[in-house]
Each structure stands twice: as structure tokens, then as C-alpha cells.
Coordinates of C-alpha atoms and ligand atoms in Angstrom, one line a residue:
M27 CA -91.8 -1.2 5.4
M28 CA -90.8 -0.6 9.0
H29 CA -92.9 2.4 10.3
C30 CA -95.0 2.7 7.2
R31 CA -98.4 3.8 8.5
S32 CA -99.3 6.3 5.9
R33 CA -102.8 5.8 4.4
H34 CA -101.7 7.2 1.1
I35 CA -100.1 4.8 -1.3
F36 CA -97.6 7.6 -2.5
G37 CA -96.7 8.4 1.0
C38 CA -96.0 4.7 1.6
I39 CA -93.8 4.4 -1.5
Y40 CA -91.9 7.5 -0.5
C41 CA -91.5 6.2 3.0
T42 CA -90.2 2.8 1.7
T43 CA -87.8 4.4 -0.7
C44 CA -86.4 6.6 2.0
S45 CA -85.8 3.8 4.5
L46 CA -84.2 1.7 1.8
L47 CA -81.9 4.6 0.9
I48 CA -81.0 5.2 4.5
M49 CA -80.3 1.5 5.0
L50 CA -78.1 1.5 1.9
M51 CA -76.1 4.5 3.2
L52 CA -75.7 2.9 6.6
S53 CA -74.5 -0.4 5.1
Y54 CA -71.9 1.5 3.0
Y55 CA -70.8 3.3 6.1
L56 CA -70.6 0.1 8.1
L57 CA -68.7 -1.6 5.3
M58 CA -66.1 1.2 5.4
V59 CA -65.8 0.9 9.1
I60 CA -65.2 -2.9 8.9
I61 CA -62.8 -3.0 5.9
N62 CA -61.2 0.3 6.9
P63 CA -59.6 1.2 3.5
S64 CA -56.5 3.3 3.4
N65 CA -56.9 6.9 2.3
V66 CA -56.0 7.8 -1.3
E67 CA -52.7 9.7 -1.2
F68 CA -52.3 13.0 -2.9
Y69 CA -48.9 14.6 -3.5
V70 CA -48.0 17.9 -5.3
T71 CA -44.8 16.9 -7.1
E72 CA -44.2 20.0 -9.0
A73 CA -45.6 23.6 -9.1
S74 CA -44.5 26.7 -10.9
L75 CA -45.7 30.2 -11.7
T76 CA -45.1 32.0 -14.9
Q77 CA -47.1 35.0 -13.9
F78 CA -48.0 36.3 -10.4
N79 CA -48.6 40.1 -10.7
F80 CA -50.6 41.9 -8.0
T81 CA -51.6 45.2 -9.5
S82 CA -52.6 48.5 -7.8
N83 CA -56.3 47.8 -8.3
N84 CA -56.0 44.6 -6.1
T85 CA -56.1 42.4 -9.2
L86 CA -53.9 39.3 -9.2
F87 CA -52.8 38.1 -12.6
Y88 CA -51.7 34.5 -12.3
H89 CA -50.6 31.5 -14.3
L90 CA -50.0 28.5 -12.0
K91 CA -49.2 25.0 -13.0
V92 CA -49.4 22.1 -10.5
N93 CA -48.6 18.4 -11.0
V94 CA -50.3 16.1 -8.7
T95 CA -49.8 12.4 -8.1
V96 CA -52.8 10.4 -6.8
R97 CA -52.2 6.9 -5.4
N98 CA -54.9 4.5 -4.5
P99 CA -53.1 2.1 -2.1
N100 CA -56.0 -0.3 -1.6
K101 CA -56.0 -3.9 -2.9
H102 CA -59.8 -4.2 -3.3
M103 CA -61.1 -0.6 -3.8
I104 CA -61.7 1.0 -7.2
V105 CA -62.3 4.8 -7.2
Y106 CA -64.4 6.6 -9.7
Y107 CA -63.6 10.3 -9.7
R108 CA -66.8 11.9 -11.1
N109 CA -66.2 15.6 -10.3
I110 CA -62.9 17.1 -9.6
T111 CA -62.6 20.8 -8.8
A112 CA -59.1 22.1 -7.9
I113 CA -59.0 25.4 -6.0
A114 CA -55.9 27.6 -5.7
W115 CA -55.3 29.8 -2.6
Y116 CA -52.7 32.4 -1.8
K117 CA -52.4 33.4 1.8
D118 CA -56.0 32.2 2.5
N119 CA -57.4 34.1 -0.5
D120 CA -59.3 32.2 -3.1
V121 CA -57.4 32.8 -6.3
G122 CA -59.1 30.6 -8.9
R123 CA -60.6 27.2 -9.6
V124 CA -60.5 24.7 -12.4
S125 CA -62.4 21.5 -13.2
L126 CA -60.4 18.4 -14.1
A127 CA -61.5 15.5 -16.3
P128 CA -63.2 12.6 -14.5
F129 CA -61.3 9.3 -14.4
D130 CA -61.4 5.9 -12.9
Q131 CA -58.6 4.5 -10.7
A132 CA -58.1 0.7 -10.3
H133 CA -56.7 -0.8 -7.1
K134 CA -53.1 0.0 -6.3
N135 CA -52.9 2.4 -9.2
T136 CA -51.3 5.8 -9.5
T137 CA -52.7 8.7 -11.6
Y138 CA -50.9 11.8 -12.7
L139 CA -52.9 15.0 -12.9
Q140 CA -52.0 18.5 -14.0
A141 CA -54.0 21.5 -13.0
L142 CA -53.5 24.8 -14.8
F143 CA -54.9 28.0 -13.1
E144 CA -54.8 31.0 -15.3
G145 CA -56.5 34.3 -15.2
Q146 CA -57.1 37.3 -13.0
N147 CA -59.0 37.8 -9.8
V148 CA -59.5 40.6 -7.4
I149 CA -58.2 39.5 -4.0
P150 CA -58.2 41.5 -0.8
L151 CA -54.6 41.2 0.4
K152 CA -54.1 42.7 3.9
P153 CA -51.3 45.2 4.3
K154 CA -49.1 42.6 6.1
Q155 CA -49.7 40.2 3.2
L156 CA -48.9 42.8 0.6
G157 CA -45.6 43.4 2.3
E158 CA -44.9 39.6 2.2
Y159 CA -45.9 39.6 -1.4
Q160 CA -43.4 42.3 -2.3
E161 CA -40.7 40.6 -0.4
E162 CA -41.5 37.3 -2.1
T163 CA -41.5 39.0 -5.5
S164 CA -38.0 40.3 -4.9
I165 CA -36.8 36.7 -4.0
G166 CA -38.8 35.0 -6.9
V167 CA -40.5 32.4 -4.7
Y168 CA -44.1 32.8 -3.3
N169 CA -45.0 31.3 0.1
D170 CA -48.3 30.0 1.4
L171 CA -49.9 28.9 -1.8
A172 CA -52.3 26.0 -1.5
V173 CA -54.4 23.8 -3.6
D174 CA -57.6 22.0 -2.5
F175 CA -59.4 19.3 -4.3
D176 CA -63.2 19.2 -3.9
L177 CA -64.2 15.7 -5.1
K178 CA -67.3 13.8 -5.9
I179 CA -66.5 10.0 -6.1
R180 CA -68.0 6.6 -6.2
S181 CA -66.1 3.6 -4.8
K182 CA -66.3 -0.1 -5.4
Y183 CA -65.3 -2.8 -3.0
R184 CA -64.3 -6.0 -4.7
K185 CA -66.7 -6.9 -7.4
W186 CA -70.0 -6.5 -5.6
F187 CA -70.3 -3.3 -3.6
K188 CA -70.5 0.0 -5.4
S189 CA -71.3 3.1 -3.4
G190 CA -73.5 6.0 -4.5
R191 CA -71.8 9.3 -5.2
F192 CA -70.4 11.1 -2.2
N193 CA -68.0 13.9 -1.3
P194 CA -64.8 12.8 0.5
P195 CA -63.4 15.5 2.9
I196 CA -61.7 18.3 0.9
V197 CA -58.1 17.3 0.1
Q198 CA -55.8 20.0 1.2
C199 CA -52.3 20.7 -0.1
R200 CA -51.0 23.4 2.1
R201 CA -47.9 25.6 2.5
M202 CA -46.5 25.3 -1.0
R203 CA -43.4 27.4 -1.9
V204 CA -43.8 28.1 -5.5
P205 CA -41.0 29.6 -7.7
L206 CA -41.7 32.1 -10.4
I207 CA -40.1 31.3 -13.7
S208 CA -39.3 34.4 -15.6
N209 CA -37.2 34.9 -18.8
G210 CA -36.0 31.3 -18.5
K211 CA -34.3 32.2 -15.3
S212 CA -33.6 28.9 -13.4
A213 CA -35.8 28.8 -10.3
P214 CA -35.1 26.8 -7.2
S215 CA -36.8 23.5 -7.3
F216 CA -40.1 22.8 -5.8
I217 CA -40.3 20.7 -2.6
V218 CA -42.8 17.9 -2.8
I219 CA -45.9 18.3 -0.6
K220 CA -48.0 15.5 0.8
C221 CA -51.6 16.6 1.0
N222 CA -54.1 15.9 3.8
S223 CA -56.9 13.6 2.5
G224 CA -58.7 13.0 5.8
S225 CA -61.1 10.0 6.0
F226 CA -61.2 9.6 2.3
F227 CA -63.9 7.0 1.9
K228 CA -66.4 8.7 4.2
D229 CA -68.7 11.4 3.1
R230 CA -67.6 14.7 4.5
G231 CA -71.1 15.2 5.9
A232 CA -70.9 12.0 8.0
H233 CA -68.6 13.2 10.7
Ligands
NAG2 C1 -46.5 40.8 -15.0 O1 -45.1 40.9 -14.7 C2 -44.3 40.5 -15.8 C3 -42.9 40.6 -15.3 O2 -42.6 41.7 -14.5 C4 -44.6 41.4 -17.0 O3 -43.8 41.0 -18.1 C5 -46.0 41.3 -17.4 O4 -46.4 42.2 -18.4 C6 -46.9 41.7 -16.2 N1 -48.3 41.5 -16.5 C7 -49.3 42.3 -16.1 C8 -50.7 41.9 -16.6 O5 -49.1 43.3 -15.5
NAG3 C1 -57.0 46.2 -13.0 O1 -56.0 46.8 -13.8 C2 -55.6 46.0 -15.0 C3 -54.4 46.8 -15.7 O2 -53.4 47.0 -14.7 C4 -56.8 45.8 -15.8 O3 -56.4 45.0 -16.9 C5 -57.9 45.1 -15.1 O4 -59.0 45.0 -15.8 C6 -58.2 46.0 -13.8 N1 -59.2 45.2 -13.0 C7 -60.2 45.8 -12.4 C8 -61.1 44.9 -11.7 O5 -60.4 47.0 -12.5
NAG4 C1 -45.8 17.7 -15.0 O1 -46.9 17.2 -15.8 C2 -46.7 17.4 -17.2 C3 -48.0 17.0 -17.9 O2 -48.5 15.8 -17.4 C4 -45.5 16.6 -17.6 O3 -45.2 16.8 -19.0 C5 -44.3 17.0 -16.8 O4 -43.1 16.3 -17.1 C6 -44.5 16.9 -15.3 N1 -43.4 17.5 -14.6 C7 -42.9 16.8 -13.6 C8 -41.7 17.5 -13.0 O5 -43.3 15.7 -13.2
NAG5 C1 -68.6 19.9 -10.2 O1 -68.7 20.6 -8.9 C2 -68.6 22.0 -9.1 C3 -68.5 22.7 -7.8 O2 -69.3 22.0 -6.8 C4 -69.8 22.5 -9.9 O3 -69.8 23.9 -10.1 C5 -69.9 21.7 -11.2 O4 -71.0 22.1 -11.9 C6 -69.8 20.3 -11.0 N1 -69.7 19.6 -12.3 C7 -70.3 18.5 -12.7 C8 -70.1 18.0 -14.0 O5 -71.1 18.0 -11.9
NAG6 C1 -53.6 -0.4 -12.9 O1 -52.3 -0.9 -12.6 C2 -52.0 -2.2 -13.2 C3 -50.6 -2.6 -12.8 O2 -49.9 -1.6 -12.1 C4 -52.2 -2.2 -14.7 O3 -52.0 -3.4 -15.2 C5 -53.6 -1.7 -15.0 O4 -53.8 -1.6 -16.4 C6 -53.9 -0.4 -14.3 N1 -55.3 -0.1 -14.6 C7 -55.7 1.1 -14.9 C8 -57.2 1.2 -15.1 O5 -55.0 2.0 -15.1

């Protein structure tokens, strides 16, 4: 195949397989450029904390619940979510991560997800951030929380073209203001956040 000049049969097979794979990847990439599918839309519709204690040994005890709406706006694309890792952040510190169950999403369908982050983690809050944390604690609403989605998906265009597994750009839901719910005290309501889902149908390595 193409530049296959190897004298060894295995080298030749390897070479052929590689060029076939590269051609397949290129044709997927070209197809995405031609049909230009809309990005899948992610929204955080609800988020609440029932615990968010930062203790003197720099340990954060947290219990964060996040509702997410995922909408595939495309008429001819099916999305197969194969690996979904949700990552929670507080002021740019990695708080915790959780895996969600894989699912398939038909064209023009919406899926409702819930991610529950629970546990403890040592996080290095800077003095300024510690001051903000204390102020937010007194108000009962925490600023600058974020949730990322690290995905591995396959996609299918109409009936005939199914991609291999790839990683879309990391979906980023930033600047969430999350109320702490304590002793049934009614917290202010959460403001819905639209997440940034980049060029969703292109592998994040292909930029
Ligand atoms: C966290 O704070 C809440 C309310 O102040 C308290 O009830 C709870 O025991 C604390 N948890 C830890 C692990 O410090
Ligand atoms: C930090 O302190 C808490 C009690 O306040 C304890 O449960 C936890 O294990 C400590 N974490 C570390 C890393 O020492
Ligand atoms: C959040 O998700 C849970 C579980 O799917 C659901 O029971 C709850 O009603 C949702 N809350 C909102 C405000 O959508
Ligand atoms: C999903 O991805 C995460 C992070 O990359 C990894 O730790 C985990 O093993 C993966 N799970 C599966 C089922 O592939
Ligand atoms: C997608 O949505 C359509 C109509 O909104 C529904 O009939 C269909 O069952 C859904 N498919 C899946 C896989 O949820």
C-alpha cells in the first residue's frame, strides 16, 4: 500500500494497517468539516452543597450535587458516551472526580445527568482564597466552583459512518455560585450555567 517498500511481510502489514488507520481518521475529520455538526450543549441546571468544610489541616470535606442537561441538537448524529469523568474545582483547585455511567444519545435528544462529589481532599488554598472562603462561608454561597467533563465518545453520522473512540475537548462549566444547604435553611437558587463544549466532534488532539 502506498509507500510500502519493506522487505519484511510483517513490516508491510504494519505499514498497510497504519496507512489505513490514518486514512480512516482523515476521512472522519473531513466528514466533520463538511457536515459541520453543532456542538453538544451542556448546562448545569442545579448545584448544591450540603458540606463544604475547609479544616485547619488544609482538608476540604465536601458533598456537592450537580444536575446537568446534555442536549444533542443534531438531526443526523448519534453520540455514544463511552467514558464520562466529571471533575469538580474550587478556585482552580482540583477537589474531586467521579465517573458517570456510559449512555447513548440519539439525534435531537436531551439527557439528564447527576454527578455527586463526596469526600475529602487536601487542597492548597492560597491566603487570599482562604479569606474568600471564610467570607463565602459567612454568606452561605461559594463562588468559583467549576465542573469539567472529560469524555471519550464515538459518533455516528446517519446510518453509515461510525467513528472510532475519541476525546472531545474538555467540557468546562465555570464560575458557578453554589449555595450551601444547612439545617433545611432555604438557600438562594442556583443560576443556570451554560458550559463551553468547544469543537465537540473533533478530537482534542487534532487542533
Ligand atoms: C462541617 O460543618 C458542619 C456545619 O458547620 C458540621 O455540622 C460538620 O460536623 C462539619 N464537618 C466536619 C468534618 O468538620
Ligand atoms: C484533617 O483533620 C480531620 C479532622 O478535622 C481528619 O479527619 C483528617 O483525617 C485530617 N486529614 C489529614 C490529611 O490529616
Ligand atoms: C436533579 O436531579 C435529580 C436526579 O436526577 C432529580 O431528582 C431532581 O429533581 C433534579 N433537580 C432539578 C432542580 O432539576
Ligand atoms: C475513564 O477515564 C478515566 C480518566 O481518564 C480513567 O481513569 C478510567 O479508567 C476510564 N474508565 C474506563 C471504563 O475506561
Ligand atoms: C430520542 O427522542 C425521541 C423523541 O424526542 C424519542 O422518541 C426517542 O425514544 C429518544 N431516543 C432515545 C434513545 O432516548
